Amino acid sequence: MEQPDPRRPARRRLLTGAAALTASAALTPLATATSGAAAATGRHAPFGSSYPARQWVPASPSNYTAADRPTQYRVEMVVIHVTQETYAHTLKLFANPAHKAAAHYVLRSADGHLAQCVSERNVAWHAGNWDYNTRSIGIEHEGWIDDPAWFTDTLYARSARLTAAICDRYSIPKDREHIIGHVEVPGSDHTDPGQFWDWPRYLQLVNGLSWRTAL
């Protein structure tokens, strides 16, 4: 019998932890850009027209550079990452001033819960390339690149909604030249999001072709 990988929590423990975090998040105000009418009725705003609800979980200022984007640097790309850590541990790492790295957003696998760790106006240290950092938004996805079970339907759908909203805000084309993986950043030694990340599906969702049934 194959021994469980010690770096990964058991699925039951993962889901239990997600439920606890969801309950905790309910006590924390969520920032949302949906219209008042849509929020009042519980309906989604048109896909890409607004940001999904997100929880503010700030990274240490030692893990990003304060800036005034897009005035200071034009935002032209979205970089897709996979954490190689649990959602909770990723947030702890971003809050640690010794870590020297953070992304703007982190999504949880089980339920797509979204944390924002760095304001988009600031330059998050997520890509390992200063030029790309200044011109991009980084989105981390809970999971491991060699285990596609972490890439849940909800994770794809919620992430695509966020990416579409970012693209709309900064007039970024919704294509593979502007929505890239960490592995595609010049000089990076990372391989995420890896071979199991479903790019055709993700781009279809980002472009709004099936978001109403996916969310």
Short mmCIF file of C-alpha atoms in Angstrom, two decimals:
data_model
loop_
_atom_site.label_atom_id
_atom_site.label_comp_id
_atom_site.label_asym_id
_atom_site.label_seq_id
_atom_site.Cartn_x
_atom_site.Cartn_y
_atom_site.Cartn_z
CA MET A 1 0.00 0.00 0.00
CA GLU A 2 1.35 3.39 -0.96
CA GLN A 3 2.33 5.53 2.01
CA PRO A 4 0.67 8.97 2.22
CA ASP A 5 2.88 11.91 1.26
CA PRO A 6 3.72 13.73 4.54
CA ARG A 7 3.74 17.10 2.81
CA ARG A 8 0.03 16.81 2.00
CA PRO A 9 -2.77 16.76 4.57
CA ALA A 10 -5.31 13.95 4.39
CA ARG A 11 -8.33 14.89 2.28
CA ARG A 12 -10.67 14.61 5.30
CA ARG A 13 -8.37 16.90 7.30
CA LEU A 14 -8.15 19.30 4.36
CA LEU A 15 -11.91 19.60 4.09
CA THR A 16 -12.31 19.93 7.85
CA GLY A 17 -9.75 22.70 7.86
CA ALA A 18 -11.50 24.40 4.97
CA ALA A 19 -14.79 24.33 6.84
CA ALA A 20 -13.16 25.88 9.89
CA LEU A 21 -11.52 28.58 7.80
CA THR A 22 -14.80 29.28 6.03
CA ALA A 23 -16.50 29.78 9.38
CA SER A 24 -13.69 32.07 10.45
CA ALA A 25 -13.93 34.02 7.22
CA ALA A 26 -17.60 34.61 7.85
CA LEU A 27 -16.60 36.74 10.82
CA THR A 28 -14.26 38.85 8.68
CA PRO A 29 -15.60 41.55 6.35
CA LEU A 30 -15.30 40.63 2.70
CA ALA A 31 -14.48 43.23 0.08
CA THR A 32 -16.64 43.00 -2.99
CA ALA A 33 -17.15 45.09 -6.08
CA THR A 34 -20.51 43.70 -7.09
CA SER A 35 -23.31 46.17 -7.62
CA GLY A 36 -25.76 46.83 -4.80
CA ALA A 37 -28.62 45.36 -6.78
CA ALA A 38 -26.74 42.17 -7.53
CA ALA A 39 -25.63 41.82 -3.91
CA ALA A 40 -29.16 42.41 -2.62
CA THR A 41 -30.66 39.74 -4.84
CA GLY A 42 -27.81 37.27 -4.51
CA ARG A 43 -27.31 37.22 -8.28
CA HIS A 44 -23.88 37.31 -9.86
CA ALA A 45 -22.94 40.44 -11.74
CA PRO A 46 -22.02 39.76 -15.40
CA PHE A 47 -18.81 37.72 -15.42
CA GLY A 48 -15.69 39.85 -15.62
CA SER A 49 -17.49 43.08 -14.71
CA SER A 50 -16.72 42.87 -10.99
CA TYR A 51 -14.29 41.35 -8.56
CA PRO A 52 -15.40 38.34 -6.51
CA ALA A 53 -15.68 38.66 -2.74
CA ARG A 54 -12.31 38.36 -1.06
CA GLN A 55 -10.86 38.35 2.42
CA TRP A 56 -8.05 40.78 3.23
CA VAL A 57 -5.13 38.82 4.71
CA PRO A 58 -2.17 41.21 4.43
CA ALA A 59 1.30 40.11 3.50
CA SER A 60 4.25 41.57 5.34
CA PRO A 61 5.45 44.85 3.77
CA SER A 62 8.84 43.12 3.57
CA ASN A 63 7.41 40.86 0.84
CA TYR A 64 6.35 43.48 -1.69
CA THR A 65 7.25 46.96 -2.94
CA ALA A 66 4.88 49.86 -2.31
CA ALA A 67 4.00 51.51 -5.61
CA ASP A 68 1.30 53.43 -7.46
CA ARG A 69 0.18 51.15 -10.24
CA PRO A 70 -1.02 51.47 -12.93
CA THR A 71 0.30 55.06 -12.94
CA GLN A 72 3.83 54.08 -11.98
CA TYR A 73 3.87 50.72 -13.79
CA ARG A 74 1.37 49.52 -16.35
CA VAL A 75 -0.33 46.23 -15.43
CA GLU A 76 -0.20 43.97 -18.49
CA MET A 77 -0.27 40.35 -17.32
CA VAL A 78 -1.71 37.83 -14.88
CA VAL A 79 0.69 35.17 -13.59
CA ILE A 80 -0.79 31.84 -12.47
CA HIS A 81 0.95 30.03 -9.59
CA VAL A 82 0.46 26.84 -7.59
CA THR A 83 1.43 27.13 -3.94
CA GLN A 84 3.16 23.78 -3.25
CA GLU A 85 1.80 24.46 0.25
CA THR A 86 -1.58 24.44 1.92
CA TYR A 87 -3.69 27.58 1.74
CA ALA A 88 -3.22 28.31 5.45
CA HIS A 89 0.55 27.82 5.38
CA THR A 90 0.86 30.00 2.27
CA LEU A 91 -0.83 32.88 4.09
CA LYS A 92 1.53 32.38 7.04
CA LEU A 93 4.53 32.49 4.72
CA PHE A 94 3.33 35.71 3.08
CA ALA A 95 2.88 37.31 6.50
CA ASN A 96 6.42 36.34 7.51
CA PRO A 97 8.85 39.21 6.80
CA ALA A 98 11.68 36.72 6.32
CA HIS A 99 9.92 34.98 3.42
CA LYS A 100 10.69 37.72 0.87
CA ALA A 101 7.87 36.72 -1.47
CA ALA A 102 4.10 37.14 -1.79
CA ALA A 103 1.39 37.12 -4.42
CA HIS A 104 -1.57 39.46 -4.67
CA TYR A 105 -4.15 36.68 -4.26
CA VAL A 106 -4.43 33.13 -2.89
CA LEU A 107 -7.32 30.74 -3.63
CA ARG A 108 -8.26 27.74 -1.51
CA SER A 109 -8.77 24.44 -3.31
CA ALA A 110 -11.81 23.00 -1.52
CA ASP A 111 -14.18 25.96 -1.88
CA GLY A 112 -12.42 28.64 -3.94
CA HIS A 113 -12.23 31.01 -0.96
CA LEU A 114 -10.20 34.04 -2.01
CA ALA A 115 -7.66 35.94 0.07
CA GLN A 116 -6.06 39.18 -1.05
CA CYS A 117 -2.61 39.66 0.44
CA VAL A 118 -1.19 42.59 -1.53
CA SER A 119 -2.99 45.57 -3.01
CA GLU A 120 -2.90 45.60 -6.79
CA ARG A 121 -1.34 49.05 -6.73
CA ASN A 122 1.75 47.51 -5.10
CA VAL A 123 4.39 45.28 -6.69
CA ALA A 124 4.15 41.81 -5.17
CA TRP A 125 7.30 39.70 -5.26
CA HIS A 126 5.80 36.63 -6.88
CA ALA A 127 7.40 36.02 -10.26
CA GLY A 128 11.14 35.99 -9.51
CA ASN A 129 11.68 38.67 -12.17
CA TRP A 130 11.46 42.35 -11.26
CA ASP A 131 10.22 43.49 -14.69
CA TYR A 132 7.44 40.89 -14.68
CA ASN A 133 6.58 41.70 -11.06
CA THR A 134 6.05 45.37 -11.90
CA ARG A 135 3.75 44.53 -14.82
CA SER A 136 1.66 41.69 -13.44
CA ILE A 137 -0.85 40.46 -10.88
CA GLY A 138 0.07 37.17 -9.18
CA ILE A 139 -2.56 34.58 -8.28
CA GLU A 140 -1.63 31.57 -6.12
CA HIS A 141 -3.74 28.39 -6.17
CA GLU A 142 -3.61 25.93 -3.29
CA GLY A 143 -2.19 22.60 -4.37
CA TRP A 144 0.73 20.65 -5.77
CA ILE A 145 1.66 20.57 -9.43
CA ASP A 146 1.86 16.77 -9.56
CA ASP A 147 -1.61 16.20 -8.08
CA PRO A 148 -4.50 17.47 -10.22
CA ALA A 149 -7.03 16.59 -7.49
CA TRP A 150 -6.25 19.97 -5.94
CA PHE A 151 -7.49 21.78 -9.08
CA THR A 152 -11.18 21.59 -8.26
CA ASP A 153 -14.04 22.86 -10.41
CA THR A 154 -14.66 25.62 -7.89
CA LEU A 155 -11.01 26.62 -7.85
CA TYR A 156 -10.96 26.98 -11.63
CA ALA A 157 -14.23 28.89 -11.73
CA ARG A 158 -13.44 31.35 -8.93
CA SER A 159 -9.93 31.95 -10.21
CA ALA A 160 -11.20 32.55 -13.74
CA ARG A 161 -13.71 35.07 -12.45
CA LEU A 162 -10.92 36.95 -10.66
CA THR A 163 -8.63 36.86 -13.69
CA ALA A 164 -11.39 38.09 -15.99
CA ALA A 165 -12.12 41.00 -13.65
CA ILE A 166 -8.42 41.91 -13.51
CA CYS A 167 -8.19 41.77 -17.30
CA ASP A 168 -11.25 43.98 -17.66
CA ARG A 169 -9.91 46.51 -15.15
CA TYR A 170 -6.54 46.92 -16.88
CA SER A 171 -7.62 46.17 -20.49
CA ILE A 172 -5.47 43.03 -20.59
CA PRO A 173 -6.22 40.66 -23.50
CA LYS A 174 -7.66 37.38 -22.24
CA ASP A 175 -5.19 35.11 -24.00
CA ARG A 176 -2.15 32.98 -23.26
CA GLU A 177 0.27 35.76 -24.13
CA HIS A 178 -1.05 37.82 -21.21
CA ILE A 179 -2.29 35.12 -18.81
CA ILE A 180 0.80 33.04 -18.17
CA GLY A 181 2.20 30.45 -15.82
CA HIS A 182 5.05 31.07 -13.41
CA VAL A 183 7.11 28.64 -15.47
CA GLU A 184 6.93 31.05 -18.40
CA VAL A 185 8.55 33.95 -16.56
CA PRO A 186 12.11 34.48 -17.88
CA GLY A 187 14.75 33.47 -15.36
CA SER A 188 12.29 31.62 -13.11
CA ASP A 189 13.29 28.23 -11.72
CA HIS A 190 9.65 27.34 -10.95
CA THR A 191 7.56 24.89 -12.97
CA ASP A 192 4.06 25.83 -11.78
CA PRO A 193 1.24 25.57 -12.57
CA GLY A 194 2.51 22.34 -14.12
CA GLN A 195 1.29 19.84 -16.69
CA PHE A 196 -2.04 19.16 -15.00
CA TRP A 197 -3.27 22.76 -15.10
CA ASP A 198 -6.01 22.79 -17.73
CA TRP A 199 -5.21 25.90 -19.75
CA PRO A 200 -7.90 25.47 -22.46
CA ARG A 201 -10.58 25.09 -19.80
CA TYR A 202 -9.24 28.01 -17.80
CA LEU A 203 -9.10 30.38 -20.78
CA GLN A 204 -12.63 29.34 -21.78
CA LEU A 205 -13.85 30.27 -18.31
CA VAL A 206 -11.91 33.54 -18.31
CA ASN A 207 -13.51 34.49 -21.59
CA GLY A 208 -16.95 33.87 -20.14
CA LEU A 209 -18.00 31.01 -22.39
CA SER A 210 -19.31 28.78 -19.60
CA TRP A 211 -19.00 30.73 -16.38
CA ARG A 212 -22.72 30.69 -15.54
CA THR A 213 -22.74 26.92 -15.23
CA ALA A 214 -19.26 26.71 -13.70
CA LEU A 215 -19.81 29.02 -10.71
#
